[in-house]
């Protein structure tokens, strides 16, 4: 087979049948036997939701945050809620600290003046949100720091297990008598 | 020359936690003292999550197929480990306690059971495999070994100098079993070291100027209260050729009493308070309460915390967190009362711990201390040393009570200033009654990690880079000899005790007991009853006690079978020889007149309680 006919046959075979004819495969040295053993299935692409599910599962496991958020607490007294939340808050915070290192976006004192413009400052509206008297053009020199912002400095989550069903945030618990 | 780095590695094989510390030991100036570092131990903390922690909980979980998702137990060195060891074992064990092996070390020292047979967990679900206390210890050591080797492939664990700590109160059998667990874990170059000594080494390591802090004639009491055991030792500062020397002069009995008992006492108290309000807790809630009480206790005991109470909440079961929450609080006054009055009462040095009569038919369980008062055990320890004659180095009071000049604290419980103060105040009140001035504690150790760090320092000291505490064996050992008397029906023949190893016999020495000959039948097992005493220190090897008194404690017997090569049925006359190995283990040998030797082995199979 000439290169041209090979190319054309391959092209149409793939276009209409989705597979190469056997002789073309042989010619191209693409024999299945010669091919490397079926490579490990490609790593499942991480979907945007995976990290979120993993984090929710961790917060539920370590601090029962999902239980708390899903509970109807309207009928309980502040006292009762306070008692539960104190411990929950501490565990939740511990878990967060362990897996995500948080830092302020602007490390300043809230309520004090911070400079925004400067020779090296590149303004990014995702990092700094301007409030109040936002200038029509250009940047203001600075302003009062109202909220320091949060930035995840480092995320240190355990590797995802491909076989695990991430949609299970917490297993059901059954006590065997 | 090999490019491999040689380290000394200290292993704290604890009742509730294990630790690992190391120091570089080669390629340095011989006089240089390298820093001792803590090794972070990778372990499963959740299914599918391995994390480095400074301590490895001494917990082992025997998982079944329904316990964890497949593949979620992989460790860096083992994709499918047969057991879970460490943090995850501990947390999972709280949910399914009958599959959890814990406190294996306390079982190692329990002569009422066969310590080499599979007895743990004590009441597993049907079909669960069981482990012997020796095997459980072996798995902790194996975990440490694999953790080390996988992070330092150039310096395999087996090629390092290893120092494994044991309680000073461990007898020769428990030490032998610990050494066996280490050998079965594939560890080589293992030396055993007593924990209170290790704690003192850690103090020396922290204070290079220690020679200015203690003086000749000083006597240091080491009080070590861990999660499961309480251990006392006395270390004397002596002088030889103008150099300060340290000598471990006494060790206490094995006391199964520790921090876990204290937290449980707090939990039981709160459980009772809740019960009075009509709130009943189930097993899981009680466990959660136990953990929360520990946290609350630590919070209240933190330096500088003034609050009068700390909330202890047990979150609701099921998905309702707020709805089912049980609220309680640990009041400082209650905590202090329970801890101080229950465990550290201010007693006089005359008060001895209560002794429970052992019931003949006892449920299989650990022989926990009958008296929870640590101070009474301390009084007994110091009194016992008073009763034991000898050793001019011990400072004594008018009543004979041994009077330490310093005290060194170790173990998690003693992180609490309150407890340290109470122990010190009690000790000082005894000293005042004996006509001595008050003493102070030696300060400045990390009480959770001191033992492994001190063990690593000891490894350096063995190479001549630091001071060594002389001590030798902590007990005197005897074999029983039946007296030749006409048998009386129903009465056992009276027993004498032949001293085979004297307190303080040093590592790497041996002594022949030529005074007593034994005729052993070739091809038949011969059994020697074996006794020890931590109190009698003045019996020289070969001396005979006319009577086996209460000061002697019977250990597992020793056995030997002389191989029947040719002269079966013959009697061979042998004498005994004691060897203390370089690694600190006691061995007994039978030596025939023609020089042939046979080693006696401990028989730890179950012994009928006498």
XYZ file of C-alpha atoms in Angstrom:
787
model
C 0.000 0.000 0.000
C 1.293 3.382 -0.915
C 1.450 6.078 1.669
C -1.288 8.021 -0.033
C -3.791 5.141 -0.266
C -2.975 4.129 3.272
C -3.698 7.630 4.455
C -6.942 7.871 2.503
C -8.199 4.416 3.564
C -7.357 5.162 7.157
C -9.062 8.504 6.964
C -12.349 7.195 5.605
C -12.347 4.036 7.683
C -11.936 6.096 10.818
C -14.429 8.664 9.665
C -17.221 6.216 8.896
C -16.472 3.095 10.940
C -14.467 4.454 13.787
C -11.868 1.673 13.374
C -8.947 0.808 11.111
C -9.180 -2.183 8.737
C -7.054 -5.141 9.799
C -4.559 -4.905 6.950
C -3.970 -1.262 7.619
C -3.314 -2.067 11.240
C -0.740 -4.679 10.228
C 0.887 -2.386 7.736
C 1.182 0.383 10.261
C 2.662 -1.989 12.788
C -0.228 -1.318 15.060
C -0.983 -4.950 15.671
C -2.891 -5.376 18.886
C -0.562 -8.160 20.008
C 2.429 -5.952 19.514
C 0.792 -3.090 21.261
C 1.768 -2.625 24.903
C -0.636 -4.397 27.262
C -3.651 -2.316 27.912
C -2.145 0.514 29.869
C -3.514 1.270 33.311
C -6.830 3.013 32.874
C -6.155 6.706 32.590
C -6.373 8.545 35.850
C -9.935 9.704 36.157
C -9.977 13.378 35.529
C -10.535 15.296 38.716
C -13.882 16.928 38.416
C -14.490 20.300 39.941
C -16.814 18.785 42.524
C -14.328 16.219 43.860
C -12.308 18.539 46.049
C -15.456 20.072 47.480
C -16.921 16.661 48.320
C -13.670 15.558 49.912
C -13.505 18.679 52.060
C -17.129 18.285 53.141
C -16.500 14.654 54.038
C -13.491 15.628 56.129
C -15.357 18.357 57.968
C -18.211 15.972 58.643
C -15.875 13.201 59.819
C -13.783 15.383 62.091
C -16.387 17.834 63.346
C -19.833 16.687 62.171
C -20.308 19.968 60.332
C -22.767 18.543 57.797
C -24.912 17.098 60.572
C -24.995 20.495 62.176
C -25.799 22.448 59.014
C -28.539 20.018 58.022
C -30.170 19.984 61.433
C -33.207 22.110 62.077
C -32.037 24.062 65.079
C -34.919 26.528 65.238
C -36.565 24.808 68.193
C -33.473 24.624 70.388
C -32.439 27.203 72.935
C -29.304 29.276 72.412
C -27.882 27.491 75.415
C -28.311 24.084 73.874
C -26.907 25.237 70.540
C -23.996 26.945 72.250
C -23.052 23.786 74.096
C -22.968 21.753 70.913
C -21.260 24.373 68.796
C -18.382 25.050 71.116
C -16.878 21.620 70.647
C -17.923 21.401 67.034
C -16.304 24.721 66.251
C -13.024 23.647 67.776
C -12.901 20.366 65.883
C -13.953 22.041 62.657
C -11.237 24.606 63.038
C -8.640 21.952 63.817
C -9.575 20.030 60.693
C -9.439 23.158 58.574
C -6.028 24.057 59.960
C -4.717 20.609 59.269
C -5.665 20.447 55.620
C -5.719 24.054 54.452
C -3.296 26.734 55.528
C -5.160 30.021 55.613
C -3.612 33.465 55.514
C -5.050 36.956 55.097
C -4.899 38.527 51.655
C -3.786 41.808 53.166
C -2.010 41.349 56.455
C -2.973 44.598 58.163
C -5.077 45.878 61.016
C -8.740 46.106 60.107
C -9.897 49.715 60.289
C -6.508 51.179 59.431
C -5.388 52.751 56.155
C -3.713 50.544 53.563
C -1.980 51.706 50.398
C -3.175 50.064 47.217
C -1.229 51.821 44.470
C 2.483 51.714 44.220
C 5.090 50.976 41.613
C 4.802 47.218 41.983
C 1.142 46.906 42.820
C -0.886 45.182 40.133
C -4.501 45.580 41.009
C -6.584 42.419 40.881
C -10.293 42.852 41.653
C -10.440 39.188 42.680
C -7.931 39.843 45.429
C -9.134 43.218 46.589
C -12.699 44.362 46.436
C -13.166 48.128 46.539
C -16.057 49.453 48.569
C -17.572 52.899 48.865
C -16.246 55.684 46.687
C -14.793 53.622 43.846
C -13.016 55.947 41.360
C -14.264 56.028 37.807
C -10.784 55.488 36.426
C -7.446 54.367 37.734
C -6.760 53.269 41.228
C -7.296 55.022 44.505
C -4.170 55.517 46.557
C -5.548 53.270 49.249
C -8.356 53.022 51.749
C -9.493 51.691 55.084
C -8.976 47.966 55.421
C -12.412 46.606 56.225
C -11.770 42.893 55.812
C -8.368 41.268 55.523
C -9.616 38.597 53.158
C -8.689 34.937 53.222
C -6.300 33.107 50.999
C -5.521 29.398 51.023
C -1.765 29.392 51.305
C -1.419 25.675 50.968
C -3.850 22.831 50.487
C -2.691 19.522 51.867
C -5.520 17.076 51.263
C -4.934 13.331 51.268
C -4.822 11.777 47.790
C -8.190 10.838 46.357
C -8.981 7.180 46.104
C -10.199 6.547 42.556
C -12.368 3.652 43.678
C -14.139 5.533 46.380
C -17.542 7.001 45.852
C -16.958 10.593 46.831
C -20.634 11.369 46.961
C -20.767 9.429 50.252
C -19.898 12.203 52.668
C -20.468 10.083 55.738
C -21.290 6.405 55.872
C -24.447 5.256 57.590
C -23.591 3.731 60.954
C -25.135 0.464 62.051
C -24.318 -0.967 65.447
C -24.192 -4.745 65.540
C -25.704 -6.075 68.749
C 34.497 2.498 53.909
C 30.768 2.225 53.759
C 28.986 5.410 52.884
C 26.068 4.350 55.039
C 25.308 6.610 57.934
C 25.195 4.959 61.265
C 22.712 6.240 63.776
C 21.841 5.445 67.313
C 18.080 5.080 67.561
C 16.152 5.238 70.835
C 12.838 3.385 70.848
C 10.285 4.092 73.552
C 8.046 1.037 73.399
C 5.337 2.437 75.649
C 2.133 1.016 77.061
C 0.007 3.635 75.292
C 2.425 5.366 72.889
C 5.689 4.584 71.136
C 8.331 7.157 70.233
C 11.510 7.172 68.198
C 14.517 9.473 68.514
C 17.866 9.291 66.821
C 21.301 10.852 66.607
C 24.099 10.579 64.122
C 26.799 8.340 65.475
C 29.475 8.115 62.827
C 31.640 10.479 60.901
C 32.001 12.817 63.857
C 34.785 13.839 66.136
C 34.814 11.153 68.849
C 34.190 13.697 71.578
C 31.491 15.574 69.769
C 27.954 15.090 71.033
C 25.540 15.251 68.108
C 22.011 16.551 68.668
C 19.253 14.045 69.382
C 16.288 14.432 67.031
C 12.733 13.154 67.157
C 11.640 10.923 64.285
C 8.159 11.549 62.914
C 6.351 8.272 62.454
C 4.127 7.918 59.377
C 0.914 6.086 60.215
C -2.678 5.848 59.102
C -4.757 8.516 60.812
C -7.879 7.961 58.709
C -8.658 5.396 56.053
C -6.623 6.433 53.027
C -4.643 9.064 54.884
C -1.098 8.611 56.134
C 0.367 11.340 58.293
C 3.592 11.827 60.261
C 3.155 12.059 64.024
C 5.756 12.203 66.791
C 4.062 9.377 68.685
C 2.684 6.060 67.507
C -0.232 4.937 69.695
C 0.482 1.390 70.896
C -2.790 0.134 69.502
C -3.379 -2.615 67.012
C -6.682 -3.223 65.258
C -7.562 -6.578 63.720
C -9.671 -5.538 60.798
C -12.257 -7.700 59.110
C -13.418 -7.411 55.509
C -16.235 -5.057 56.528
C -14.084 -2.561 58.399
C -12.474 -0.335 55.802
C -12.895 0.395 52.094
C -10.586 -1.729 49.990
C -7.122 -0.318 49.554
C -7.618 2.419 52.122
C -5.089 0.924 54.530
C -2.071 1.208 52.251
C 1.126 2.339 53.904
C 4.162 3.603 52.031
C 5.814 0.214 52.634
C 2.842 -2.143 52.498
C -0.132 -1.913 50.157
C -2.227 -4.266 52.222
C -1.122 -4.565 55.844
C -2.639 -7.414 57.865
C -3.351 -5.160 60.858
C -3.809 -1.496 61.507
C -1.236 -0.020 63.877
C -1.199 3.426 65.439
C -3.612 6.332 65.388
C -6.288 4.800 63.171
C -6.202 1.572 65.216
C -6.870 3.620 68.320
C -9.791 5.622 66.895
C -11.343 2.643 65.121
C -10.816 0.548 68.232
C -13.039 2.921 70.165
C -15.857 2.089 67.748
C -15.272 -1.673 67.749
C -13.371 -2.363 70.987
C -13.453 -6.134 70.779
C -11.094 -6.099 67.816
C -8.578 -3.783 69.466
C -5.311 -4.888 71.031
C -4.086 -2.333 73.558
C -1.757 -2.305 76.576
C 0.132 -5.288 75.156
C 3.113 -4.222 77.210
C 1.259 -4.641 80.490
C 0.436 -8.199 79.453
C 4.120 -8.831 78.724
C 4.794 -8.517 82.429
C 1.805 -10.567 83.588
C 3.049 -13.931 84.790
C -0.466 -15.292 85.341
C -0.980 -15.944 81.632
C 1.041 -17.546 78.878
C 2.531 -14.496 77.268
C 3.523 -16.265 74.077
C 0.089 -17.639 73.253
C -2.556 -15.760 71.302
C -4.688 -14.167 74.021
C -5.319 -10.636 72.707
C -7.848 -9.171 72.333
C -9.286 -10.942 75.359
C -12.842 -11.242 74.017
C -12.812 -10.901 70.218
C -15.807 -11.532 67.971
C -15.887 -15.123 66.856
C -13.465 -15.928 64.062
C -11.124 -13.019 64.704
C -7.488 -14.061 64.845
C -5.731 -13.332 68.104
C -2.190 -12.283 68.910
C 0.145 -12.936 71.778
C 1.464 -9.967 73.757
C 4.873 -10.700 72.238
C 3.458 -10.597 68.710
C 1.639 -7.333 69.350
C 4.865 -5.718 70.571
C 6.601 -7.153 67.562
C 4.135 -5.426 65.225
C 4.719 -2.019 66.834
C 8.452 -2.488 66.393
C 7.936 -3.670 62.833
C 5.925 -0.564 62.078
C 8.731 1.624 63.439
C 11.288 -0.321 61.472
C 9.383 -0.028 58.193
C 8.625 3.634 58.804
C 12.294 4.351 59.346
C 13.615 2.280 56.485
C 11.115 3.624 53.975
C 12.137 7.194 54.773
C 15.866 6.424 55.029
C 16.543 3.643 52.552
C 20.275 4.417 52.701
C 20.403 3.648 56.390
C 18.239 0.578 57.021
C 16.895 0.254 60.534
C 18.574 -3.107 61.083
C 22.000 -1.571 60.531
C 21.627 1.059 63.216
C 22.349 0.763 66.907
C 18.915 0.331 68.503
C 18.041 1.004 72.122
C 14.680 -0.246 73.306
C 13.364 0.921 76.665
C 11.548 -1.228 79.204
C 10.114 -0.323 82.610
C 12.720 -0.646 85.340
C 10.267 -2.940 87.081
C 10.294 -5.472 84.235
C 11.727 -8.757 85.491
C 14.120 -10.973 83.538
C 11.258 -12.797 81.823
C 9.520 -9.641 80.574
C 12.867 -8.320 79.338
C 13.552 -11.569 77.548
C 10.117 -11.409 75.903
C 10.717 -7.810 74.810
C 14.025 -8.855 73.278
C 12.240 -11.712 71.572
C 9.629 -9.366 70.102
C 12.453 -7.196 68.758
C 14.224 -10.195 67.237
C 10.984 -11.388 65.626
C 10.492 -7.918 64.172
C 13.836 -8.400 62.442
C 15.669 -5.910 64.642
C 19.345 -6.425 65.216
C 21.826 -4.621 67.471
C 19.233 -4.195 70.187
C 20.158 -3.055 73.681
C 17.562 -2.791 76.435
C 17.468 0.221 78.729
C 15.294 1.077 81.716
C 12.813 3.896 81.179
C 13.586 5.968 84.300
C 17.256 5.826 83.366
C 16.363 6.958 79.864
C 14.427 9.876 81.347
C 17.497 10.836 83.361
C 19.723 10.553 80.295
C 17.353 12.916 78.500
C 17.821 15.388 81.336
C 21.608 15.057 81.050
C 21.395 15.547 77.308
C 19.465 18.767 77.846
C 21.947 19.979 80.463
C 25.541 19.634 79.288
C 26.513 21.319 82.568
C 24.817 18.591 84.649
C 27.999 18.089 86.659
C 27.392 21.486 88.212
C 23.788 20.701 89.046
C 24.278 17.510 91.073
C 26.974 16.594 93.584
C 28.573 13.552 95.143
C 26.162 12.025 97.630
C 23.067 13.272 95.822
C 20.253 10.831 95.307
C 17.774 11.367 92.493
C 14.313 9.871 92.670
C 12.861 9.323 89.202
C 9.063 9.211 89.166
C 7.691 8.039 85.837
C 3.900 7.991 85.428
C 2.812 7.089 81.924
C -0.531 6.212 80.436
C -0.574 2.745 81.953
C 2.246 2.287 84.447
C 4.011 3.956 87.333
C 7.696 3.321 87.784
C 10.186 4.486 90.431
C 13.970 4.423 90.376
C 16.762 5.853 92.506
C 19.973 7.114 90.954
C 22.941 7.968 93.177
C 25.726 10.377 92.337
C 29.030 8.838 93.395
C 32.675 9.460 92.706
C 35.406 7.313 91.282
C 38.925 8.501 90.519
C 37.794 12.093 90.938
C 35.070 11.740 88.308
C 31.353 12.038 89.023
C 29.569 8.781 88.475
C 25.930 7.848 88.305
C 24.609 4.636 89.706
C 21.070 3.290 89.581
C 20.690 1.874 93.065
C 17.045 0.818 93.291
C 13.974 0.142 91.180
C 10.373 -0.264 92.245
C 7.762 -2.891 91.661
C 5.581 -3.104 88.600
C 2.556 -0.884 89.243
C -0.253 -0.904 86.694
C -1.573 2.565 87.332
C -1.394 5.559 85.028
C -3.033 8.481 83.300
C -5.695 6.374 81.636
C -7.017 5.330 85.058
C -7.211 8.989 86.083
C -9.163 10.085 83.001
C -11.515 7.165 83.439
C -12.100 8.152 87.068
C -13.108 11.647 85.914
C -15.412 10.195 83.274
C -17.054 7.871 85.778
C -17.667 10.796 88.081
C -19.404 12.796 85.374
C -21.307 9.749 84.200
C -22.658 9.441 87.720
C -23.625 13.112 87.834
C -25.509 12.671 84.574
C -27.175 9.514 85.817
C -28.512 11.466 88.786
C -30.148 13.803 86.286
C -31.648 10.806 84.542
C -29.273 10.781 81.559
C -27.863 7.399 80.795
C -24.808 6.932 78.590
C -24.105 3.959 76.390
C -20.660 2.479 75.781
C -19.836 4.810 72.882
C -20.913 7.889 74.739
C -18.906 6.814 77.758
C -15.864 6.448 75.552
C -16.431 9.898 74.082
C -16.835 11.209 77.617
C -13.542 9.571 78.619
C -11.739 11.338 75.768
C -13.468 14.649 76.500
C -12.550 14.411 80.153
C -8.923 14.020 79.207
C -9.153 17.132 77.045
C -10.987 19.059 79.748
C -8.469 17.964 82.369
C -5.551 19.063 80.207
C -7.239 22.411 79.536
C -7.849 23.030 83.211
C -4.319 21.979 84.103
C -2.642 24.193 81.517
C -0.294 26.734 83.034
C -1.986 30.053 83.570
C -5.562 28.854 82.947
C -7.768 30.234 85.692
C -11.243 29.034 84.698
C -13.228 27.154 87.324
C -14.747 24.663 84.957
C -14.535 23.311 81.450
C -17.500 22.096 79.436
C -17.669 18.424 78.605
C -20.229 17.755 75.939
C -21.252 14.576 74.299
C -22.748 15.344 70.919
C -25.981 13.681 69.994
C -25.904 10.387 68.232
C -27.340 10.111 64.779
C -27.548 13.088 62.502
C -28.948 15.350 65.202
C -25.938 17.100 66.696
C -27.619 19.796 68.741
C -30.758 17.878 69.628
C -29.112 14.963 71.385
C -26.254 16.873 72.956
C -25.599 16.023 76.559
C -24.093 18.868 78.434
C -21.894 18.527 81.470
C -18.940 20.286 82.909
C -15.807 19.306 84.680
C -15.384 21.616 87.648
C -11.863 22.396 88.722
C -12.706 21.622 92.324
C -14.019 18.165 91.410
C -11.078 17.437 89.193
C -8.590 18.429 91.849
C -10.419 16.390 94.424
C -10.549 13.277 92.242
C -6.963 13.539 91.044
C -5.311 14.708 94.226
C -7.356 12.846 96.831
C -7.841 9.750 94.737
C -4.455 9.342 93.145
C -2.109 11.643 95.010
C -3.375 11.888 98.599
C -1.094 13.637 101.031
C -0.193 10.700 103.220
C 2.561 10.053 105.708
C 5.555 8.003 104.674
C 4.292 5.240 106.974
C 1.207 4.571 104.895
C 1.546 1.581 102.633
C -0.661 0.757 99.650
C -3.586 -1.500 100.337
C -3.095 -5.030 99.151
C -5.990 -6.967 97.827
C -6.114 -10.640 98.456
C -5.950 -12.332 95.119
C -8.999 -14.436 94.526
C -7.991 -17.855 93.298
C -10.365 -17.851 90.384
C -9.728 -14.522 88.821
C -11.180 -13.287 85.604
C -8.478 -13.145 82.947
C -7.401 -9.554 83.005
C -4.522 -7.335 83.898
C -3.490 -7.200 87.544
C -4.196 -3.510 88.018
C -2.861 -1.908 91.170
C -5.301 -2.479 94.016
C -4.515 0.920 95.489
C -4.772 3.934 93.201
C -2.730 6.212 95.455
C 0.578 6.907 93.746
C 1.867 8.598 96.900
C 1.384 5.430 98.938
C 3.257 3.441 96.323
C 6.026 6.036 96.504
C 6.133 5.712 100.302
C 6.381 1.980 99.988
C 9.195 2.270 97.470
C 11.258 4.539 99.716
C 10.479 2.393 102.791
C 11.467 -0.796 101.020
C 14.833 0.681 100.197
C 15.113 1.559 103.866
C 14.432 -2.037 104.836
C 17.025 -3.317 102.397
C 20.396 -2.991 104.077
C 23.634 -2.171 102.178
C 24.748 0.647 99.933
C 26.215 3.372 102.073
C 25.420 5.824 99.297
C 21.755 6.135 100.236
C 20.870 9.118 102.359
C 18.503 8.050 105.116
C 16.243 9.732 107.612
C 15.903 8.964 111.289
C 13.267 6.310 110.632
C 15.409 4.772 107.940
C 13.369 6.199 105.070
C 15.517 6.811 102.029
C 15.727 10.558 101.478
C 16.303 11.686 97.898
C 17.993 15.026 97.252
C 16.357 15.623 93.868
C 13.358 14.362 92.007
C 12.977 13.981 88.260
C 9.500 13.675 86.812
C 8.628 11.855 83.630
C 5.524 10.695 81.789
C 2.414 12.401 80.466
C 0.595 12.621 83.803
C 3.355 14.745 85.293
C 2.973 17.444 82.687
C 0.352 18.775 85.087
C 1.905 21.285 87.464
C -0.772 20.484 90.030
C 0.285 16.842 90.214
C 3.988 17.659 90.299
C 3.410 20.110 93.142
C 1.405 17.606 95.136
C 4.000 14.868 94.739
C 6.785 17.246 95.668
C 4.855 18.630 98.662
C 4.173 15.119 99.911
C 7.795 14.114 99.498
C 8.959 17.273 101.241
C 6.633 16.658 104.169
C 8.232 13.225 104.594
C 11.695 14.749 104.390
C 10.785 17.371 106.995
C 9.601 14.605 109.330
C 12.976 12.920 108.892
C 14.831 16.139 109.607
C 15.810 17.129 106.063
C 15.361 20.311 104.095
C 12.950 20.549 101.193
C 14.136 19.478 97.790
C 13.323 20.639 94.279
C 12.538 18.952 90.994
C 15.039 18.793 88.166
C 13.423 20.909 85.496
C 13.260 21.197 81.797
C 12.293 18.030 80.008
C 9.716 17.257 77.395
C 7.878 14.614 79.383
C 6.229 12.926 76.403
C 9.377 12.339 74.385
C 12.124 12.176 77.001
C 12.379 8.391 77.075
C 13.137 7.900 73.387
C 15.501 10.887 73.394
C 17.286 9.630 76.489
C 17.604 6.198 74.917
C 19.296 7.717 71.874
C 21.650 9.610 74.197
C 22.455 6.338 75.944
C 23.423 4.953 72.531
C 25.916 7.805 72.213
C 27.112 7.263 75.771
C 27.830 3.627 74.988
C 30.183 4.889 72.302
C 31.991 7.023 74.822
C 30.325 10.315 73.878
C 28.547 10.792 77.167
C 28.212 9.616 80.732
C 26.751 6.193 81.499
C 24.692 5.304 84.511
C 26.078 2.229 86.181
C 23.440 -0.066 87.432
C 23.587 -3.621 86.341
C 20.619 -5.861 86.878
C 17.849 -4.351 89.028
C 17.064 -7.462 91.032
C 18.658 -10.415 92.718
C 17.760 -13.768 91.166
C 17.477 -17.180 92.766
C 16.702 -20.738 91.803
C 14.689 -22.895 94.141
C 16.226 -25.983 95.686
C 14.062 -28.568 97.360
C 15.471 -29.579 100.667
C 16.170 -33.209 101.283
C 13.660 -34.036 103.994
C 11.270 -36.896 104.513
C 8.152 -36.107 102.512
C 5.071 -35.182 104.489
C 1.800 -36.024 102.731
C -0.007 -32.963 101.465
C 2.904 -30.656 102.181
C 5.316 -29.496 99.526
C 8.955 -30.082 100.339
C 10.444 -27.009 101.957
C 12.252 -24.811 99.491
C 15.579 -23.069 99.741
C 16.772 -20.413 97.365
C 20.192 -20.378 95.755
C 21.387 -16.926 94.697
C 22.436 -17.011 91.058
C 22.730 -13.297 90.263
C 23.139 -10.424 92.656
C 21.540 -7.003 92.303
C 23.888 -4.756 90.340
C 25.649 -7.515 88.402
C 26.929 -5.651 85.374
C 26.394 -6.189 81.671
C 29.035 -8.312 79.995
C 29.989 -10.208 83.150
C 29.460 -13.760 84.338
C 29.698 -15.653 87.547
C 29.973 -19.358 88.235
C 27.914 -20.818 91.064
C 30.208 -23.659 92.032
C 28.773 -24.190 95.531
C 25.811 -26.227 94.429
C 25.821 -29.192 92.110
C 22.788 -30.588 90.365
C 22.345 -34.015 88.889
C 20.426 -33.774 85.618
C 18.926 -36.761 83.879
C 19.982 -36.797 80.248
C 17.089 -36.608 77.778
C 14.569 -35.490 80.396
C 13.439 -31.900 80.806
C 14.714 -30.426 84.032
C 12.858 -27.496 85.537
C 14.244 -24.925 87.904
C 11.897 -22.750 89.894
C 13.037 -19.178 89.491
C 12.650 -16.285 91.919
C 13.627 -12.648 92.107
C 13.733 -9.878 94.650
C 14.102 -6.150 94.134
C 14.717 -5.703 97.856
C 17.422 -8.162 98.799
C 20.620 -6.716 97.442
C 23.261 -8.291 99.642
C 23.029 -11.940 98.715
C 26.268 -12.845 96.959
C 26.055 -15.371 94.148
C 26.138 -18.893 95.529
C 24.634 -18.003 98.888
C 21.692 -20.065 100.046
C 18.534 -18.691 101.648
C 17.120 -21.201 104.067
C 13.599 -20.150 103.322
C 11.753 -18.625 100.399
C 10.149 -15.659 102.104
C 7.668 -13.040 101.002
C 10.476 -10.853 99.718
C 10.968 -13.298 96.878
C 8.669 -13.265 93.913
C 8.319 -16.351 91.776
C 8.826 -15.887 88.039
C 8.320 -18.243 85.149
C 10.397 -21.388 85.681
C 13.503 -22.152 83.649
C 13.915 -25.348 81.738
C 16.641 -27.310 80.065
C 16.794 -30.681 78.389
C 20.220 -32.237 78.067
C 20.459 -33.861 74.645
C 20.566 -37.628 74.911
C 23.535 -38.368 72.713
C 24.508 -41.873 73.709
C 24.231 -41.797 77.448
C 20.462 -41.555 77.832
C 19.268 -42.199 81.351
C 22.562 -41.084 82.840
C 22.918 -38.428 85.422
C 25.223 -35.589 84.560
C 26.487 -33.406 87.349
C 26.337 -29.736 86.489
C 26.834 -26.408 88.175
C 25.122 -23.173 87.217
C 26.680 -20.160 85.609
C 25.060 -16.759 85.254
C 25.764 -14.492 82.314
C 24.542 -10.936 81.899
C 24.877 -10.224 78.206
C 26.199 -6.970 76.800
C 22.613 -6.118 75.916
C 21.479 -6.508 79.497
C 19.760 -9.901 79.435
C 20.146 -12.508 82.094
C 21.087 -16.031 81.035
C 21.570 -19.150 83.100
C 23.767 -21.993 81.876
C 24.326 -25.506 83.122
C 28.005 -26.400 82.961
C 29.169 -30.007 83.152
C 32.513 -30.941 84.646
C 33.909 -31.603 81.191
C 33.010 -28.074 80.143
C 29.891 -28.800 78.082
C 27.266 -26.069 78.470
C 23.492 -25.902 78.043
C 21.405 -22.776 78.246
C 18.296 -22.649 80.414
C 15.217 -21.187 78.773
C 12.269 -19.466 80.379
C 9.099 -21.450 80.286
C 6.354 -18.830 80.104
C 3.531 -21.277 79.581
C 0.727 -20.752 81.986
C 1.681 -21.450 85.539
C -0.924 -22.557 88.029
C -1.305 -19.818 90.581
C 0.330 -21.093 93.719
